[in-house]
Structure formats: structure tokens, C-alpha cells
Short mmCIF file of C-alpha atoms in Angstrom, two decimals:
data_model
loop_
_atom_site.label_atom_id
_atom_site.label_comp_id
_atom_site.label_asym_id
_atom_site.label_seq_id
_atom_site.Cartn_x
_atom_site.Cartn_y
_atom_site.Cartn_z
CA ARG A 1 -113.74 -18.81 -80.00
CA SER A 2 -112.26 -17.71 -83.33
CA GLY A 3 -108.83 -18.89 -82.14
CA LYS A 4 -107.19 -15.54 -82.98
CA LEU A 5 -106.21 -15.23 -79.34
CA THR A 6 -105.72 -17.82 -76.60
CA PRO A 7 -106.39 -17.46 -72.86
CA SER A 8 -102.63 -18.09 -72.40
CA GLN A 9 -101.76 -15.03 -74.51
CA VAL A 10 -104.30 -12.94 -72.56
CA ALA A 11 -102.79 -14.16 -69.28
CA LYS A 12 -99.26 -13.25 -70.37
CA ASN A 13 -100.43 -9.73 -71.23
CA ILE A 14 -102.10 -9.41 -67.82
CA ILE A 15 -98.98 -10.59 -65.96
CA ALA A 16 -96.91 -7.97 -67.83
CA THR A 17 -99.52 -5.31 -66.98
CA LEU A 18 -99.60 -6.34 -63.30
CA GLU A 19 -95.81 -5.89 -63.19
CA ASP A 20 -96.19 -2.45 -64.80
CA CYS A 21 -98.93 -1.45 -62.30
CA ASP A 22 -96.60 -2.26 -59.39
CA LYS A 23 -93.83 -0.11 -60.91
CA SER A 24 -95.96 2.87 -61.97
CA THR A 25 -95.81 6.17 -60.06
CA PRO A 26 -97.94 6.10 -58.03
CA PRO A 27 -98.58 2.32 -58.08
CA LEU A 28 -102.18 1.39 -59.00
CA ARG A 29 -102.50 -1.05 -56.02
CA ALA A 30 -105.67 -2.65 -57.45
CA ILE A 31 -104.44 -6.27 -57.15
CA VAL A 32 -102.54 -6.80 -53.89
CA GLN A 33 -101.76 -10.54 -54.18
CA TRP A 34 -101.08 -12.39 -57.43
CA ASP A 35 -98.99 -15.31 -58.63
CA PRO A 36 -97.90 -15.65 -62.29
CA GLU A 37 -97.66 -19.46 -62.04
CA GLN A 38 -101.25 -19.77 -60.76
CA ILE A 39 -102.49 -17.45 -63.52
CA MET A 40 -100.69 -19.41 -66.26
CA LEU A 41 -101.89 -22.80 -64.98
CA MET A 42 -105.56 -21.71 -65.24
CA ALA A 43 -104.94 -20.03 -68.61
CA GLU A 44 -103.27 -23.08 -70.14
CA ALA A 45 -106.09 -25.36 -68.98
CA SER A 46 -108.57 -22.95 -70.60
CA THR A 47 -106.52 -22.76 -73.83
CA ALA A 48 -106.70 -26.57 -74.08
CA ARG A 49 -110.49 -26.49 -73.57
CA TYR A 50 -110.90 -23.94 -76.39
CA ARG A 51 -108.68 -26.08 -78.62
CA ASN A 52 -110.83 -29.15 -77.89
CA LYS A 53 -114.09 -27.17 -78.16
CA CYS A 54 -115.21 -28.13 -74.64
CA THR A 55 -115.38 -24.79 -72.82
CA LEU A 56 -117.10 -24.72 -69.42
CA SER A 57 -119.12 -21.47 -69.60
CA TYR A 58 -119.17 -17.91 -70.98
CA LEU A 59 -116.49 -17.13 -68.39
CA ASP A 60 -114.00 -19.73 -69.60
CA GLY A 61 -110.63 -18.03 -70.05
CA ILE A 62 -111.94 -14.68 -68.79
CA PRO A 63 -109.69 -12.91 -66.24
CA VAL A 64 -111.36 -12.12 -62.90
CA CYS A 65 -110.26 -10.93 -59.46
CA LEU A 66 -111.88 -11.25 -56.05
CA LYS A 67 -111.91 -8.80 -53.15
CA GLU A 68 -109.54 -9.83 -50.35
CA GLU A 69 -112.63 -10.38 -48.17
CA PHE A 70 -112.99 -13.79 -49.90
CA LYS A 71 -110.86 -16.86 -49.30
CA VAL A 72 -108.96 -17.64 -52.51
CA VAL A 73 -106.37 -20.45 -52.68
CA PRO A 74 -103.34 -19.95 -52.34
CA TYR A 75 -103.53 -16.30 -51.20
CA HIS A 76 -103.68 -14.77 -47.71
CA HIS A 77 -107.18 -13.95 -46.45
CA ARG A 78 -106.16 -10.59 -44.93
CA VAL A 79 -109.45 -8.68 -45.43
CA GLY A 80 -107.48 -5.44 -45.74
CA THR A 81 -105.64 -5.88 -42.42
CA VAL A 82 -102.05 -6.63 -41.42
CA TYR A 83 -103.00 -9.21 -38.77
CA LEU A 84 -105.47 -11.62 -40.45
CA GLY A 85 -104.59 -14.39 -42.93
CA THR A 86 -101.13 -15.20 -41.58
CA GLU A 87 -101.14 -18.52 -43.51
CA PRO A 88 -102.07 -19.03 -47.21
CA GLU A 89 -105.66 -20.23 -47.76
CA THR A 90 -106.28 -23.91 -48.43
CA GLU A 91 -110.00 -23.64 -49.25
CA ASP A 92 -111.88 -21.40 -51.69
CA ALA A 93 -114.92 -19.28 -50.88
CA THR A 94 -118.03 -20.47 -52.76
CA VAL A 95 -117.77 -17.66 -55.38
CA ALA A 96 -114.08 -18.46 -56.02
CA LYS A 97 -114.98 -22.14 -56.42
CA LYS A 98 -117.82 -21.30 -58.84
CA LEU A 99 -115.54 -19.05 -60.92
CA ARG A 100 -112.95 -21.84 -61.16
CA GLU A 101 -115.67 -24.33 -62.16
CA ALA A 102 -116.76 -21.88 -64.88
CA GLY A 103 -113.18 -21.84 -66.25
CA ALA A 104 -112.40 -18.23 -65.27
CA ILE A 105 -108.77 -17.21 -64.71
CA ILE A 106 -108.38 -15.76 -61.22
CA ILE A 107 -105.64 -13.14 -61.61
CA GLY A 108 -105.37 -12.47 -57.87
CA VAL A 109 -107.11 -10.81 -54.93
CA SER A 110 -107.94 -7.13 -54.94
CA ASN A 111 -107.29 -4.34 -52.47
CA MET A 112 -109.99 -3.26 -50.04
CA HIS A 113 -110.72 -0.79 -47.28
CA GLU A 114 -109.55 -2.35 -43.99
CA LEU A 115 -112.32 -4.71 -42.73
CA GLY A 116 -114.73 -2.96 -45.11
CA THR A 117 -115.16 -0.07 -42.66
CA GLY A 118 -115.16 2.90 -45.06
CA THR A 119 -116.20 4.28 -48.43
CA THR A 120 -112.94 5.81 -49.75
CA GLY A 121 -110.72 2.73 -50.18
CA CYS A 122 -108.00 4.54 -48.19
CA ASN A 123 -105.89 1.80 -46.59
CA PRO A 124 -102.40 3.06 -45.63
CA ASN A 125 -101.08 -0.17 -44.06
CA ARG A 126 -97.97 -1.91 -45.39
CA TYR A 127 -99.71 -4.78 -47.24
CA HIS A 128 -102.26 -2.67 -49.06
CA LYS A 129 -101.47 1.01 -49.63
CA ILE A 130 -103.95 3.26 -51.36
CA PRO A 131 -105.48 2.06 -54.65
CA ARG A 132 -105.62 4.81 -57.29
CA ASN A 133 -108.56 5.85 -59.43
CA PRO A 134 -107.65 4.94 -63.04
CA TYR A 135 -109.36 8.16 -64.24
CA LYS A 136 -107.28 10.39 -61.95
CA PRO A 137 -104.54 8.82 -59.82
CA ASN A 138 -104.75 11.60 -57.20
CA HIS A 139 -108.38 10.64 -56.45
CA PHE A 140 -109.80 7.77 -54.40
CA THR A 141 -111.41 4.70 -55.96
CA GLY A 142 -114.21 4.54 -53.38
CA GLY A 143 -114.66 1.59 -51.03
CA SER A 144 -114.74 -0.85 -49.63
CA SER A 145 -114.35 -3.01 -52.80
CA SER A 146 -111.75 -0.47 -53.93
CA GLY A 147 -109.25 -2.68 -55.78
CA SER A 148 -112.03 -4.59 -57.55
CA ALA A 149 -113.40 -1.42 -59.19
CA ALA A 150 -109.92 -0.07 -59.96
CA ALA A 151 -108.90 -3.38 -61.62
CA VAL A 152 -111.94 -3.33 -63.94
CA ALA A 153 -111.65 0.39 -64.72
CA ALA A 154 -107.92 0.04 -65.46
CA GLY A 155 -108.59 -2.86 -67.87
CA LEU A 156 -106.80 -5.54 -65.82
CA CYS A 157 -109.90 -7.77 -65.97
CA PRO A 158 -113.49 -7.30 -67.19
CA VAL A 159 -114.94 -8.91 -64.03
CA ALA A 160 -114.27 -8.44 -60.32
CA ILE A 161 -116.20 -9.67 -57.31
CA GLY A 162 -116.99 -7.45 -54.33
CA THR A 163 -119.23 -7.32 -51.27
CA ASP A 164 -121.68 -4.54 -50.42
CA GLY A 165 -122.94 -3.77 -46.90
CA GLY A 166 -123.34 0.00 -47.30
CA GLY A 167 -122.49 0.61 -50.95
CA SER A 168 -119.15 -1.24 -51.01
CA VAL A 169 -119.64 -2.55 -54.58
CA ARG A 170 -121.64 0.38 -55.95
CA ILE A 171 -119.62 3.33 -54.55
CA PRO A 172 -116.25 2.24 -56.03
CA ALA A 173 -117.95 1.17 -59.29
CA SER A 174 -119.48 4.67 -59.48
CA PHE A 175 -116.26 6.53 -58.65
CA CYS A 176 -114.33 4.42 -61.20
CA GLY A 177 -116.93 4.59 -64.00
CA VAL A 178 -117.81 0.88 -64.27
CA VAL A 179 -120.94 -1.23 -63.69
CA GLY A 180 -121.59 -2.51 -60.16
CA LEU A 181 -124.36 -4.84 -59.02
CA LYS A 182 -125.34 -5.46 -55.42
CA GLY A 183 -127.42 -8.63 -55.63
CA THR A 184 -130.57 -9.22 -53.61
CA PHE A 185 -129.71 -10.21 -50.02
CA GLY A 186 -128.79 -13.91 -50.01
CA ARG A 187 -128.83 -14.21 -53.81
CA ILE A 188 -125.09 -14.95 -54.18
CA SER A 189 -123.43 -17.05 -51.50
CA SER A 190 -121.05 -15.21 -49.20
CA HIS A 191 -119.71 -18.45 -47.69
CA GLY A 192 -115.96 -18.11 -47.34
CA SER A 193 -115.99 -14.33 -46.94
CA LEU A 194 -115.47 -12.73 -43.54
CA PRO A 195 -119.02 -12.35 -42.10
CA LEU A 196 -118.63 -8.69 -41.12
CA SER A 197 -122.35 -7.82 -41.11
CA TYR A 198 -124.75 -10.70 -41.61
CA SER A 199 -127.97 -8.72 -42.27
CA THR A 200 -126.77 -6.00 -44.69
CA VAL A 201 -124.06 -7.51 -46.91
CA SER A 202 -124.67 -8.84 -50.43
CA VAL A 203 -122.12 -10.15 -52.93
CA GLY A 204 -122.01 -8.80 -56.47
CA PRO A 205 -119.95 -8.35 -59.64
CA ILE A 206 -118.18 -5.21 -60.86
CA CYS A 207 -117.91 -5.34 -64.66
CA THR A 208 -117.18 -3.36 -67.80
CA SER A 209 -120.76 -3.67 -69.09
CA VAL A 210 -124.27 -4.49 -67.93
CA THR A 211 -124.33 -7.60 -70.15
CA ASP A 212 -121.16 -8.90 -68.50
CA ALA A 213 -122.65 -8.24 -65.05
CA ALA A 214 -125.77 -10.23 -66.04
CA ILE A 215 -123.68 -13.18 -67.28
CA VAL A 216 -121.53 -13.28 -64.13
CA TYR A 217 -124.63 -12.88 -61.94
CA SER A 218 -126.41 -15.78 -63.68
CA ILE A 219 -123.41 -18.04 -63.01
CA LEU A 220 -122.95 -17.04 -59.34
CA ALA A 221 -126.59 -16.62 -58.24
CA GLU A 222 -127.46 -20.11 -57.07
CA PRO A 223 -128.39 -21.70 -53.77
CA ASP A 224 -125.38 -22.88 -51.75
CA PRO A 225 -125.95 -25.53 -49.05
CA LEU A 226 -123.20 -23.81 -47.01
CA TYR A 227 -125.05 -20.47 -47.02
CA PRO A 228 -128.45 -20.77 -45.30
CA TYR A 229 -129.75 -17.26 -46.23
CA GLY A 230 -129.91 -18.08 -49.93
CA LEU A 231 -131.39 -21.58 -50.05
CA LYS A 232 -134.75 -20.47 -51.48
CA GLN A 233 -133.28 -18.61 -54.49
CA PRO A 234 -134.84 -19.34 -57.89
CA LYS A 235 -132.59 -19.99 -60.90
CA ALA A 236 -131.37 -16.75 -62.49
CA THR A 237 -132.44 -16.31 -66.11
CA LEU A 238 -131.18 -14.01 -68.86
CA SER A 239 -134.41 -13.98 -70.90
CA ASP A 240 -135.48 -10.53 -72.23
CA MET A 241 -132.02 -9.29 -71.21
CA CYS A 242 -131.44 -7.15 -74.29
CA ALA A 243 -135.01 -6.00 -75.03
CA PRO A 244 -134.79 -3.12 -77.55
CA ASP A 245 -137.31 -0.92 -75.73
CA LEU A 246 -138.67 -0.29 -72.24
CA LYS A 247 -142.38 -0.11 -73.12
CA GLY A 248 -144.62 -0.76 -70.13
CA LEU A 249 -141.86 -0.29 -67.55
CA LYS A 250 -142.77 2.04 -64.69
CA LEU A 251 -139.81 3.85 -63.12
CA GLY A 252 -140.31 5.32 -59.65
CA VAL A 253 -138.60 8.58 -58.71
CA ASP A 254 -138.79 10.43 -55.39
CA TRP A 255 -137.60 13.79 -56.73
CA SER A 256 -136.80 15.41 -53.37
CA PHE A 257 -134.56 12.44 -52.49
CA PHE A 258 -133.18 12.23 -56.05
CA LYS A 259 -132.06 15.88 -55.93
CA ALA A 260 -129.95 15.50 -52.75
CA CYS A 261 -126.68 15.52 -54.74
CA ASP A 262 -124.17 17.88 -56.37
CA ALA A 263 -125.57 20.06 -59.20
CA GLU A 264 -123.25 18.46 -61.77
CA VAL A 265 -124.33 14.95 -60.77
CA LEU A 266 -127.99 15.97 -60.78
CA SER A 267 -128.02 17.44 -64.30
CA ILE A 268 -126.50 14.29 -65.81
CA CYS A 269 -128.78 11.97 -63.81
CA GLU A 270 -131.87 13.94 -64.91
CA LYS A 271 -130.79 13.41 -68.53
CA ALA A 272 -130.55 9.66 -67.83
CA VAL A 273 -134.17 9.64 -66.63
CA GLU A 274 -135.24 11.45 -69.83
CA HIS A 275 -133.27 8.92 -71.89
CA LEU A 276 -135.10 6.00 -70.24
CA GLN A 277 -138.41 7.74 -70.98
CA SER A 278 -137.39 8.13 -74.64
CA LEU A 279 -137.02 4.32 -74.77
CA GLY A 280 -140.68 3.90 -73.79
CA ALA A 281 -140.62 3.73 -69.96
CA SER A 282 -142.90 5.96 -67.91
CA VAL A 283 -141.73 7.86 -64.82
CA VAL A 284 -143.98 7.67 -61.76
CA GLU A 285 -143.44 10.02 -58.84
CA VAL A 286 -143.18 8.05 -55.60
CA SER A 287 -142.54 9.01 -52.00
CA LEU A 288 -139.86 7.19 -50.01
CA PRO A 289 -140.94 7.81 -46.40
CA GLU A 290 -138.69 7.95 -43.30
CA MET A 291 -135.42 8.01 -45.23
CA GLU A 292 -133.53 9.72 -42.39
CA GLU A 293 -134.75 7.08 -39.91
CA MET A 294 -133.80 4.35 -42.42
CA ARG A 295 -130.30 5.84 -42.81
CA VAL A 296 -129.64 5.97 -39.04
CA ALA A 297 -131.10 2.48 -38.54
CA HIS A 298 -128.85 1.04 -41.28
CA VAL A 299 -125.76 2.54 -39.61
CA ILE A 300 -126.80 1.09 -36.24
CA CYS A 301 -127.35 -2.38 -37.78
CA ILE A 302 -124.17 -2.60 -39.83
CA LEU A 303 -121.88 -1.14 -37.15
CA SER A 304 -123.44 -3.19 -34.32
CA GLU A 305 -123.02 -6.41 -36.30
CA MET A 306 -119.43 -5.56 -37.26
CA ARG A 307 -118.65 -4.62 -33.67
CA ASP A 308 -120.12 -7.93 -32.48
CA PHE A 309 -118.10 -9.99 -34.98
CA LEU A 310 -114.88 -7.99 -34.51
CA HIS A 311 -115.08 -7.82 -30.70
CA PRO A 312 -112.03 -10.12 -30.22
CA ASP A 313 -110.07 -8.23 -32.91
CA PHE A 314 -110.86 -4.87 -31.33
CA ASN A 315 -109.51 -6.09 -27.98
CA LYS A 316 -106.51 -8.01 -29.31
CA HIS A 317 -105.40 -6.16 -32.48
CA PHE A 318 -106.46 -2.58 -31.72
CA GLN A 319 -102.91 -1.24 -32.18
CA GLU A 320 -102.58 -2.91 -35.61
CA MET A 321 -105.78 -1.40 -37.03
CA ASN A 322 -105.94 1.78 -39.11
CA LEU A 323 -107.06 4.84 -37.13
CA GLU A 324 -110.34 5.11 -39.06
CA THR A 325 -111.21 1.46 -38.32
CA ARG A 326 -110.60 2.05 -34.59
CA ALA A 327 -112.79 5.17 -34.64
CA ASN A 328 -115.68 3.38 -36.41
CA LEU A 329 -115.56 0.37 -34.09
CA ALA A 330 -115.30 2.66 -31.05
CA LEU A 331 -118.38 4.55 -32.28
CA ALA A 332 -120.16 1.21 -32.68
CA CYS A 333 -119.51 0.44 -28.97
CA GLN A 334 -121.89 3.28 -28.09
CA PHE A 335 -124.97 1.58 -29.55
CA THR A 336 -127.17 -0.39 -27.16
CA ALA A 337 -129.25 -3.54 -27.59
CA LEU A 338 -132.29 -1.24 -27.52
CA ASP A 339 -130.87 0.78 -30.44
CA TYR A 340 -130.34 -2.41 -32.43
CA ILE A 341 -133.89 -3.67 -31.77
CA THR A 342 -135.40 -0.29 -32.67
CA ALA A 343 -133.31 -0.19 -35.88
CA ASN A 344 -134.66 -3.60 -36.89
CA ARG A 345 -138.22 -2.43 -36.25
CA GLN A 346 -137.46 0.41 -38.66
CA ARG A 347 -136.27 -2.19 -41.18
CA THR A 348 -139.68 -3.90 -41.04
CA ARG A 349 -141.41 -0.53 -41.59
CA THR A 350 -139.15 0.41 -44.51
CA MET A 351 -139.67 -2.99 -46.16
CA GLY A 352 -143.42 -2.43 -45.83
CA PHE A 353 -143.17 0.97 -47.56
CA LEU A 354 -141.14 -0.61 -50.38
CA ARG A 355 -143.64 -3.42 -50.81
CA GLU A 356 -146.33 -0.79 -51.46
CA ILE A 357 -144.11 1.23 -53.80
CA PHE A 358 -143.15 -1.87 -55.83
CA SER A 359 -146.82 -2.71 -56.31
CA THR A 360 -147.02 0.44 -58.48
CA VAL A 361 -143.54 0.65 -60.11
CA ASN A 362 -140.94 -1.84 -61.44
CA CYS A 363 -137.93 -0.06 -59.99
CA ILE A 364 -136.70 3.07 -58.23
CA LEU A 365 -134.18 5.44 -59.83
CA THR A 366 -131.60 7.54 -57.97
CA PRO A 367 -128.18 9.02 -58.63
CA ALA A 368 -125.51 6.50 -57.57
CA VAL A 369 -123.30 8.74 -55.41
CA ALA A 370 -124.05 12.37 -54.53
CA SER A 371 -120.58 13.56 -55.61
CA THR A 372 -117.60 12.41 -57.68
CA ALA A 373 -114.48 10.65 -56.35
CA PRO A 374 -112.74 12.69 -53.62
CA ARG A 375 -109.10 13.83 -53.77
CA ILE A 376 -106.25 11.99 -52.04
CA TYR A 377 -104.16 14.22 -49.75
CA GLU A 378 -100.55 13.59 -48.70
CA SER A 379 -101.57 12.94 -45.09
CA ASP A 380 -103.99 10.18 -46.23
CA LEU A 381 -101.01 8.10 -47.40
CA VAL A 382 -99.60 8.08 -43.87
CA THR A 383 -102.49 8.20 -41.39
CA GLY A 384 -105.47 7.29 -43.56
CA SER A 385 -108.58 9.41 -44.04
CA SER A 386 -111.66 9.89 -41.89
CA ASP A 387 -114.32 12.25 -43.20
CA LEU A 388 -117.74 11.43 -41.78
CA SER A 389 -119.62 13.96 -43.93
CA LEU A 390 -118.09 12.38 -47.04
CA THR A 391 -119.03 8.89 -45.81
CA VAL A 392 -122.63 9.99 -45.22
CA ARG A 393 -122.83 11.63 -48.67
CA SER A 394 -121.34 8.66 -50.50
CA MET A 395 -123.74 6.21 -48.80
CA ARG A 396 -126.90 8.33 -49.13
CA PHE A 397 -128.42 6.49 -52.10
CA MET A 398 -126.90 3.12 -51.15
CA GLN A 399 -128.33 2.30 -47.75
CA LEU A 400 -131.92 1.54 -48.79
CA GLY A 401 -130.74 -1.50 -50.78
CA ASN A 402 -128.54 -2.81 -47.97
CA PHE A 403 -131.07 -2.21 -45.22
CA THR A 404 -134.04 -3.88 -46.96
CA GLY A 405 -132.15 -6.45 -49.08
CA ILE A 406 -133.33 -5.20 -52.49
CA PRO A 407 -130.83 -5.27 -55.38
CA GLY A 408 -129.14 -2.18 -56.81
CA LEU A 409 -127.29 -1.64 -60.10
CA VAL A 410 -125.06 1.34 -60.84
CA VAL A 411 -124.08 2.31 -64.39
CA PRO A 412 -121.74 5.07 -65.61
CA ILE A 413 -123.62 7.78 -67.53
CA GLY A 414 -121.17 10.67 -67.91
CA TYR A 415 -118.34 12.75 -66.52
CA SER A 416 -117.86 15.86 -64.41
CA THR A 417 -116.06 18.88 -65.91
CA ALA A 418 -112.97 17.60 -64.05
CA GLY A 419 -113.24 14.31 -66.01
CA LEU A 420 -114.41 12.09 -63.14
CA PRO A 421 -117.16 9.49 -63.72
CA ILE A 422 -120.79 10.10 -62.74
CA SER A 423 -123.15 7.14 -62.28
CA PHE A 424 -126.82 6.34 -61.99
CA GLN A 425 -128.59 3.72 -59.83
CA VAL A 426 -131.54 1.45 -60.54
#
């Protein structure tokens, strides 16, 4: 606004940085498709609006990227694969369209775990390669919105959009030390993204700060006639956003669940709870029942729905998929219709428990991920990585939000002795 800097100058800096990222050793691989002409066109239009004092929103001139799961003109909608998106897109996903209408500069599409089927971000295929954690390049970013979190953490853009069916926004945001918001189910339109799992996936922003996440959320969270799940959404408001204290807020903690994480993560997360208390909130002990049943039921739901949607791909493009994707989809074949129905009955039960809990507290606190970002091994670069115990650990605190549709926000609160980010979830 001051005119000291124009969106065009910002865009030029980003283009230079994107070129550097591609040449670095190892390459960052956060943004996998970008076009300097497209970036400059949007930036110049924004520069003119600032000059004429007719900006479109808070996001005017702000660089953003979108996960490759979304259709973004003129890029390929590959969704982390080598076989999808053979032609450039001609139509934007709703979130891409909204960002353009807000004046944002889309700097490209970001890397992702193939078809969103994992939590590391490890994607060894020729179009994607493995995105690197900006804190430590020999560690994973987390997935599946891997490139989105890496782009924000590396300073390429302050805003990235991801999708979250089992922690896919919040896990990479946690591993990369940035803010990640999984919106309420249906709150932000997912029209124009590949519908991998229709009952567990929410769209949300990954940002450098909570305030930025709130601004982006308020712009994207609106009913979309093309997205039937979200038609009843109220208008998002930012009132009381920056209240100086938390007086009267009741924070629910199930301590036995909370403590199911590494010692280093636990000690920092306990300090975060004390900090919130020092700002005037009270901590209420709650019990989250049937968490193991909830966890298994979530896995059955998300994998069954992905298996259903990807049935033709599994038959036709099996040889072109990463090994881990094949293994996960093969596992999903073992679930029966009875399993899926039983899992959805569990969903109803878990939503009932939450309804009771939320009648006594405003929110539930947990660590974000039970451990810090895992190491990348040489073999991962060639064959990919499949570590089920790691997947289970990284999703432990995530699944409740996906399974019941409640929102979840992760914020960085500290570092491990090795210098990797540790995050907290509300």
C-alpha cells in the first residue's frame, strides 16, 4: 500500500528464487509447475490496481500456490502421478478461481504425495521427485500437501492451498513449522479437485501466520453452487480475531491421548497448554472414547472411498503408480461393504461423543504430530518409502477431525534438539 514495493517486483524476486530452487542441491521441489509469463501477467495487473487504489482484497498481489490436486489453468492436473493431466487445464477449480478474483498471484502448482496416499510427501516419479524440508533438506516435508508446506516454509509464498483427508494439510505444516488449517468438512469448496475421498477430505490454507490463515479462510469459505456439501455454510467472520486474552475459554485435554507422542514433542506441547492457561483460558480434562475404533474406522472409510474412485486407475495404470500407492490401494481391496457400513456407524458414535464434549469445552488440544519430520534415505529417492508405523504415528492426532468433519488448526511452537519444528493442534 505504501508503494515502496510493487507486486511486479515481488513476482520478479519469486521467479528468480524458483529458478534457484530448481538448481539447488538437492532441488527443493516445492513448486513442480510454474510459468514466469503467467506470474508476471497477474503481478502487473495487481500493480496497476495498487497504482489506481482499487485493490480487490487483502490478497491482492500476494503470491500463492495450489496443491496439484486442484485444477489450475494452464497447468497439468497430474495429482502427483505420471499418467493424469496429459493436457493443460482449461478450467480453474473453485479455490483457484476465488484466489484470482481476490487478485492473488498464483505462482504455480505444488508437489504432492502421489494421489494423496501417504504422509511423507515421498514421490519418486519423474514429474515430481521428493520435496525437501526447508529446515533440513535430508528430511521429509510430510504429506500429502508436501510442496504446499515446503513452499511456505521456504518463503516462496506466504499462502498455499492444500487438501486434508487424513492430516494432509496439518502433517506437512507441522513438519515444516508453518500454520495449517483443515477447515470444517464442506466449508471450503473442493470443486475442481480430484474427489479422492468424499467423506473425509477438507480444503484448507497453509500460511506463515494464524492471521494470514484467517484472512485466506474468510475469502475461500463460502458456499459454492458446484459443491453440494457446503451449501449451508454461514459467512465467515473475523470478529474477535485478535482478542488480547482467552478469558472464559475452556480447553479440553484428554491427557492419556495427548501423551501418546515422543517425549521431546510432549514437553513442548505441555508448555503450550500452560501458556494458553496464562492467557486466561481454563483447561478441562475430557475423555475421548473409542479412539482406536475411530482410527480404524477412518482408515476403512478413506481407503474404501479412494479405492472406489481409483478403481479404473488401479486396473489401467497399475504399472505407472508408485509402489506405495499400489500397496495402499491393494490393502483397500480387502475391505468389505460390511466393514464400510460398520465404520460409518462408528462415525455416528464418535460424532455423538464430540457433541457431548463440545457442550462443556470450546475446543480440544493435542500435539499435532507425535514425532518430528522423518529422515530421507537414499533408497527413498528411487523406490519411494512405505513405513506403516510412521504413517500411523503421523496420523494419530489428525484422524478425529477428518472422520467427524470438525476443523483443526496446527501452529508451530518450538523445535527439537535436532532443529526440526514441533507443532500443536487445536
